[in-house]
Amino acid sequence: MSVSFFERLEARCKEIDSLLCVGLDPHQDDLAEQSAASARNFCFRLIDATRSVAAAYKPNSAFFEVHGAEGIAALKEVIAHVGGEIPVILDAKRGDIASTAEAYAEAAYTTLSADAMTVSPYLGQDAVEPFISNSEKGIFLLCKTSNPGAGDVQDLSAAGEPVYRHVARLAQQWNRRGNVGLVVGATYPEVLAELRAEVNLWFLTPGVGTQGADLQEALAAGLRDDGLGMLLPVSRAISRAQDPTEAAQTLRDEINKAGKHRPNHKQIFANKQLANDLLRLGCVQFGDFKLKSGKNSPIYLDLRRLIGDPVALSQVARAYIAIMRNLKFDRLAGLPYAALPIATAVSLQSGWPLIYPRKEVKDYGTKSPIEGPFNAGETAIVIDDLITTGGSKLEGIEKLTSAGLKVQDIVVLIDRQSGASKEFEDYKLHSVFRLAELLEYWRASQSIDTAQYERVLGFLQSN
């Protein structure tokens, strides 16, 4: 039975306890002379110095192509020098119509003997298929690259979502043979977290080293729960070090340490701007407040203020949609009043139909307790702004179920962690944020001081 590319990569990572991918980029400034032979020898030395800690190697074809036919021959020798045990990812970023893509794939996999390559998704599935028809060969699709101008195209909206997210979902669909991954830059940890919540694919994550990405943020955002799923390519920080062996070993150890001690803040990273906006808009305030439940609280959440900022409200809708995309339901059910603008924004962005249970049933007209068309037996997903004790949600759910609707899931922006989950044993509660995680993020980013953090955290723990 054949082993897929990513099964082989994962086995290598586990064997040597490393997520480090050594980039083979023989910049002309680093060569003893401007020749293919010098580029080849440069890579030979780097491979020999790092073999024990390299989970994979990534030669960039441009630095060989610049030397013409001799450069291509040198690239073939470099890949052969790695040997068959360590995966080689050819960084060529190919993309063309199917017949041309077939030739590119044959050049990479047969002529050069690479194990995987970087590929552009821009021409669609038929242009990608030649690169993934053999499960033993893999690709990393360009998704959210690490360069500053990545957003010029990758952040554009396509069917109500950024292009990069659409690419990630396509990659998941195309991964029938288990050999499709994504290029997602470490310079965008919030996107790493957003995409990790969407897909379980391997990420090739450039940006650590010379580009200056924060290693711990990137790993916290992008690693799978099993501590795998990310390959971090580093080139110049190793090749230009006085001792490349020591530099590679140090990087491997730093990656492992940061990965094992990463905070569990994926939702915060995925929605960092939204977390900041909650404070900016006054949706979260600190002081002394009496809650609807009668309790006194050192923190007050007023998510109605989101309606004053259309951009922030749109971000909220995207955060809800990211959670709901994997759930099964027929209609949204927004609970009045604070959640109605949120549910409307979600409906407009997603195309999912919206209903809502009235807070006060009319004594005229149809006297319907539910506004909006629906059919008995359908499943409604309940949308609210936050959850404290759960009483108002149970009232809304009772009206929905009495009308013949089924309810399985409840989605909120913030879970105050006040014990409401105990009241919802028959339903699954989902939240974009948990309040304790927001507090930890705000303290770490110095948006609130330690006294505020400790006072609110103490309140949460006592309740």
XYZ file of C-alpha atoms in Angstrom:
463
model
C 0.000 0.000 0.000
C 1.421 3.394 -1.003
C 2.153 6.031 1.627
C 0.867 9.533 0.914
C 3.248 12.484 0.944
C 1.883 13.884 4.196
C 1.960 10.500 5.922
C 5.631 10.333 5.010
C 6.244 13.926 6.157
C 4.468 13.306 9.452
C 6.529 10.170 10.085
C 9.740 12.157 9.490
C 8.626 14.926 11.869
C 7.893 12.415 14.616
C 11.087 10.451 14.025
C 13.430 13.416 14.574
C 11.060 15.545 16.696
C 11.255 18.503 14.326
C 8.980 20.814 12.328
C 11.927 22.651 10.763
C 12.104 22.806 6.978
C 15.509 23.983 5.766
C 15.272 26.314 2.797
C 17.870 25.821 0.056
C 18.112 29.292 -1.459
C 21.584 29.865 -2.948
C 21.391 33.659 -3.245
C 24.038 34.917 -5.619
C 25.462 37.161 -2.863
C 26.174 34.023 -0.807
C 28.093 32.161 -3.511
C 31.862 31.987 -3.939
C 31.296 32.565 -7.658
C 28.305 33.093 -9.927
C 27.893 29.551 -11.232
C 25.607 26.540 -11.023
C 28.403 24.511 -9.465
C 28.815 27.071 -6.686
C 25.039 27.013 -6.011
C 25.118 23.211 -5.883
C 28.073 23.128 -3.478
C 26.450 25.773 -1.260
C 23.365 23.532 -0.916
C 25.443 20.370 -0.404
C 27.180 21.976 2.601
C 23.881 23.176 4.055
C 22.252 19.752 3.684
C 25.213 17.994 5.318
C 25.162 20.497 8.201
C 21.423 20.175 8.949
C 20.405 16.643 7.997
C 19.815 15.520 11.599
C 17.166 18.184 12.351
C 15.570 18.823 8.944
C 12.031 17.496 8.669
C 12.171 18.491 4.996
C 14.193 20.553 2.532
C 12.787 23.266 0.283
C 14.951 24.297 -2.681
C 13.720 27.413 -4.482
C 13.912 26.754 -8.212
C 14.524 30.419 -9.123
C 18.028 30.382 -7.645
C 18.894 27.468 -9.929
C 17.006 28.563 -13.039
C 19.028 31.777 -13.075
C 22.061 29.656 -14.055
C 20.285 28.179 -17.101
C 20.502 24.515 -18.082
C 23.465 23.975 -15.760
C 21.369 25.339 -12.901
C 18.585 22.822 -13.552
C 21.187 20.046 -13.568
C 22.557 21.383 -10.265
C 19.038 21.391 -8.771
C 18.632 17.728 -9.729
C 21.941 16.922 -8.018
C 20.900 18.846 -4.896
C 17.651 16.871 -4.596
C 19.546 13.624 -5.118
C 22.043 14.643 -2.406
C 19.199 14.901 0.132
C 18.494 11.216 -0.433
C 15.197 9.398 -0.310
C 14.530 9.508 3.434
C 13.918 13.256 3.832
C 11.047 14.864 1.866
C 11.977 17.556 -0.669
C 9.503 20.339 -1.479
C 10.284 22.168 -4.707
C 9.379 25.821 -4.266
C 8.348 26.706 -7.824
C 4.799 28.082 -7.397
C 3.587 26.554 -10.655
C 0.147 27.064 -12.153
C -1.105 26.668 -15.715
C -3.726 24.944 -17.855
C -3.991 21.193 -17.504
C -1.660 20.058 -20.320
C 1.048 22.505 -19.263
C 0.515 21.581 -15.608
C 1.113 17.938 -16.549
C 4.499 18.906 -17.996
C 5.352 20.955 -14.894
C 4.403 18.003 -12.668
C 6.503 15.575 -14.695
C 9.458 17.971 -14.574
C 9.221 18.290 -10.778
C 8.383 14.725 -9.841
C 10.051 12.634 -12.531
C 12.910 14.698 -13.975
C 13.976 16.339 -10.702
C 12.617 13.688 -8.275
C 11.018 16.194 -5.900
C 8.424 14.850 -3.460
C 6.170 17.901 -3.374
C 5.933 21.430 -4.697
C 4.249 24.777 -4.174
C 1.365 25.387 -6.581
C -0.893 28.329 -7.440
C -4.647 27.615 -7.137
C -5.601 30.520 -9.403
C -6.469 28.425 -12.479
C -8.727 26.026 -10.575
C -8.998 22.305 -9.932
C -8.174 21.040 -13.428
C -4.859 22.911 -13.311
C -4.065 21.519 -9.851
C -5.067 17.906 -10.530
C -1.864 16.877 -12.419
C 0.186 17.752 -9.340
C -1.891 15.575 -6.986
C -2.918 12.614 -9.169
C -0.241 10.512 -7.415
C -0.863 10.373 -3.674
C 2.863 9.853 -3.020
C 3.497 13.377 -4.333
C 2.096 16.400 -2.532
C 1.462 20.104 -2.961
C 1.196 23.202 -0.855
C -1.351 25.564 -2.405
C -0.608 29.272 -2.130
C -3.242 30.546 0.282
C -2.101 33.452 2.507
C 1.523 34.159 1.721
C 3.936 35.861 4.125
C 4.823 38.911 2.002
C 3.472 42.415 2.853
C 1.455 42.674 -0.365
C -0.333 39.355 0.108
C -3.618 41.073 0.894
C -3.801 42.873 -2.464
C -5.515 39.797 -3.910
C -5.762 37.232 -1.110
C -7.874 39.462 1.164
C -10.398 40.401 -1.532
C -13.952 39.218 -0.946
C -15.167 36.222 -2.929
C -18.776 35.175 -2.289
C -18.733 36.979 1.047
C -15.404 35.655 2.336
C -11.704 36.426 1.749
C -10.070 34.709 -1.216
C -7.613 32.934 1.098
C -10.423 31.278 3.033
C -12.104 30.177 -0.190
C -8.789 28.652 -1.319
C -8.498 26.783 1.995
C -11.944 25.256 1.623
C -11.205 24.271 -1.980
C -7.981 22.629 -0.822
C -9.951 20.617 1.724
C -12.273 19.426 -1.058
C -9.368 18.576 -3.379
C -7.546 16.606 -0.677
C -9.136 13.281 -1.617
C -5.764 11.506 -1.689
C -4.383 13.125 1.456
C -1.701 15.099 -0.402
C -2.839 18.742 -0.363
C -1.532 21.365 2.067
C -1.528 25.167 2.246
C 1.064 27.940 2.278
C 0.037 30.225 5.164
C 2.518 32.844 6.371
C 3.632 33.058 9.990
C 3.409 36.834 9.575
C -0.402 36.550 9.812
C -1.137 34.537 12.996
C -4.782 35.583 13.020
C -5.222 33.995 9.577
C -3.342 30.885 10.694
C -5.812 30.460 13.546
C -8.789 31.209 11.336
C -7.740 28.610 8.776
C -6.753 26.041 11.384
C -10.326 26.255 12.668
C -11.528 25.636 9.094
C -9.253 22.844 7.873
C -7.031 20.073 9.221
C -4.469 20.305 6.401
C -0.717 20.679 6.780
C 0.564 24.269 6.563
C 3.869 25.362 5.060
C 4.435 28.473 7.153
C 7.193 30.858 5.994
C 8.037 34.085 7.782
C 10.030 32.888 10.807
C 13.611 34.136 10.772
C 14.561 36.986 8.465
C 10.924 38.088 7.923
C 10.531 38.504 11.679
C 7.299 36.636 12.455
C 6.616 35.810 16.108
C 7.328 32.087 16.468
C 5.179 31.454 19.540
C 2.195 33.341 18.097
C 2.441 31.414 14.842
C 2.630 28.023 16.548
C -0.174 28.826 18.983
C -2.359 29.828 16.059
C -1.527 27.150 13.515
C -0.548 23.871 15.156
C -3.069 21.076 15.302
C -4.055 19.750 18.707
C -1.532 16.918 18.285
C 1.335 19.409 17.955
C 1.804 18.708 14.231
C 0.375 20.131 11.013
C 2.893 22.945 10.472
C 6.211 22.964 8.657
C 8.351 26.055 9.217
C 10.797 26.831 6.390
C 13.884 28.845 7.346
C 16.658 29.688 4.909
C 18.958 32.675 5.477
C 18.851 32.520 9.287
C 20.553 29.134 8.933
C 22.637 29.459 5.771
C 24.155 32.800 6.787
C 24.860 31.761 10.380
C 28.482 31.303 11.417
C 27.626 27.722 12.354
C 24.633 26.460 10.309
C 24.478 23.199 12.283
C 24.124 25.019 15.588
C 21.676 27.535 14.102
C 19.419 24.761 12.772
C 19.528 22.825 16.039
C 18.730 25.976 18.016
C 15.799 26.780 15.753
C 14.464 23.230 16.033
C 14.678 23.435 19.829
C 13.005 26.860 19.919
C 10.157 25.583 17.739
C 9.654 22.556 19.986
C 9.723 24.630 23.167
C 7.297 27.222 21.826
C 5.008 24.505 20.479
C 4.829 22.629 23.761
C 4.134 25.761 25.818
C 1.750 27.474 23.424
C -1.329 29.199 24.866
C -4.692 27.901 23.654
C -5.797 31.145 22.002
C -6.765 30.058 18.482
C -10.080 31.898 18.580
C -8.368 35.073 19.822
C -5.744 34.926 17.071
C -8.420 34.307 14.461
C -10.416 37.312 15.670
C -7.739 39.579 17.139
C -9.126 42.769 15.580
C -12.589 41.949 16.841
C -11.231 41.360 20.364
C -9.632 44.814 20.208
C -12.818 46.380 18.824
C -14.866 45.120 21.777
C -12.862 47.433 24.014
C -12.661 50.286 21.499
C -16.430 50.383 21.027
C -17.183 50.163 24.752
C -18.794 46.742 24.366
C -16.769 45.677 27.400
C -16.520 48.043 30.363
C -14.880 47.724 33.773
C -16.290 49.083 37.061
C -19.216 48.092 39.312
C -22.377 46.920 37.576
C -25.604 45.156 38.511
C -26.494 42.360 36.086
C -29.952 41.217 34.937
C -29.494 38.200 37.206
C -29.191 40.528 40.205
C -25.495 39.819 40.733
C -22.956 42.628 41.018
C -20.128 42.416 38.498
C -16.791 44.221 37.962
C -17.338 43.898 34.207
C -20.235 44.786 31.932
C -20.809 43.588 28.386
C -23.001 45.688 26.103
C -22.808 44.102 22.681
C -25.610 46.303 21.336
C -22.915 48.883 20.699
C -21.634 46.770 17.811
C -24.422 48.120 15.580
C -22.648 51.490 15.543
C -19.689 50.068 13.616
C -20.653 48.214 10.409
C -17.105 46.903 9.914
C -16.988 45.385 13.392
C -20.496 43.950 12.975
C -19.380 42.347 9.713
C -16.393 40.810 11.512
C -18.743 39.418 14.146
C -20.856 37.811 11.434
C -17.793 36.174 9.865
C -16.762 34.792 13.261
C -20.196 33.230 13.746
C -20.198 31.799 10.213
C -16.796 30.159 10.787
C -18.311 28.224 13.698
C -21.635 27.462 12.038
C -20.311 26.258 8.703
C -19.743 22.759 10.115
C -23.092 22.540 11.929
C -26.352 21.143 10.557
C -29.444 23.367 10.548
C -32.125 24.791 8.252
C -32.613 28.317 9.611
C -31.065 30.894 11.891
C -33.087 31.886 14.940
C -31.986 35.232 16.362
C -33.056 36.010 19.912
C -34.394 39.526 20.526
C -33.224 42.076 20.993
C -29.413 42.357 21.078
C -28.805 39.369 18.815
C -31.128 40.429 15.998
C -28.600 42.735 14.282
C -25.958 40.005 14.607
C -28.263 37.328 13.207
C -29.250 39.652 10.354
C -25.596 40.295 9.495
C -24.925 36.542 9.559
C -27.906 35.914 7.279
C -26.862 38.591 4.797
C -23.293 37.275 4.574
C -24.135 33.579 4.485
C -27.458 33.446 2.681
C -28.987 31.362 5.506
C -32.671 32.245 6.142
C -33.559 33.980 9.408
C -36.469 33.726 11.817
C -36.894 34.975 15.368
C -39.178 34.254 18.318
C -41.057 37.339 19.448
C -40.344 38.556 22.953
C -43.962 39.702 23.287
C -46.536 37.818 21.242
C -48.994 40.085 19.350
C -52.649 39.948 20.305
C -53.683 40.939 16.776
C -53.036 39.826 13.211
C -51.689 36.278 12.956
C -50.588 36.326 16.608
C -47.592 34.224 15.568
C -44.892 33.774 18.216
C -42.309 33.266 15.447
C -41.542 35.863 12.785
C -40.410 34.610 9.392
C -41.332 31.573 7.281
C -40.430 28.070 8.462
C -41.700 24.506 8.346
C -42.389 22.320 11.345
C -39.671 19.690 11.738
C -36.883 21.975 10.539
C -33.806 22.611 12.684
C -33.080 26.139 13.876
C -29.706 27.233 15.199
C -30.068 29.778 17.999
C -28.058 33.003 17.717
C -27.514 35.249 20.732
C -24.954 37.863 21.702
C -23.671 36.401 24.987
C -24.566 33.905 27.657
C -24.633 34.438 31.414
C -27.269 32.271 33.094
C -29.135 30.976 30.062
C -32.650 31.904 31.157
C -33.562 34.074 28.153
C -32.282 31.436 25.739
C -34.414 28.739 27.300
C -37.457 31.018 26.915
C -36.651 31.563 23.235
C -35.976 27.870 22.635
C -39.321 26.979 24.255
C -41.146 29.195 21.739
C -39.242 27.638 18.838
C -39.836 24.043 19.903
C -43.503 24.742 20.688
C -43.862 25.859 17.081
C -42.505 22.496 15.888
C -38.877 23.470 15.291
C -35.903 21.451 16.516
C -32.933 23.080 18.268
C -29.538 21.436 18.665
C -26.981 24.263 18.778
C -26.648 27.701 20.335
C -23.981 30.153 19.150
C -22.938 33.292 21.059
C -20.191 35.853 20.696
C -19.054 35.715 24.344
C -19.514 33.050 27.006
C -19.280 34.836 30.366
C -18.487 31.437 31.964
C -21.070 31.900 34.669
C -22.215 28.295 34.720
C -24.859 28.546 31.990
C -23.541 25.464 30.211
C -25.004 23.315 33.019
C -28.490 24.453 31.972
C -27.998 23.309 28.380
C -27.351 19.580 28.672
C -29.735 18.948 25.761
C -28.004 21.498 23.488
C -24.474 22.239 22.352
C -23.166 25.691 23.216
C -20.620 27.357 20.891
C -18.890 30.690 21.524
C -16.528 32.839 19.493
C -14.832 33.957 22.719
C -14.726 32.843 26.303
C -14.436 35.770 28.685
C -11.401 34.404 30.557
C -9.485 34.041 27.280
C -10.363 37.595 26.271
C -9.154 38.887 29.626
C -5.852 37.051 29.271
C -5.367 38.428 25.762
C -6.206 42.005 26.825
C -3.796 41.777 29.745
C -1.014 40.354 27.547
C -1.553 43.164 25.020
C -1.628 45.713 27.889
C -5.165 46.811 27.015
C -6.167 46.277 30.650
C -4.002 46.331 33.745
C -3.266 43.447 36.089
C -5.637 44.746 38.782
C -8.583 44.756 36.363
C -7.663 41.320 35.113
C -7.371 39.784 38.587
C -10.572 41.382 39.878
C -12.698 40.106 36.974
C -11.025 36.698 36.937
C -11.681 36.348 40.656
C -15.317 37.201 40.048
C -15.584 34.549 37.336
C -13.954 31.895 39.475
C -16.176 32.657 42.479
C -19.260 32.332 40.269
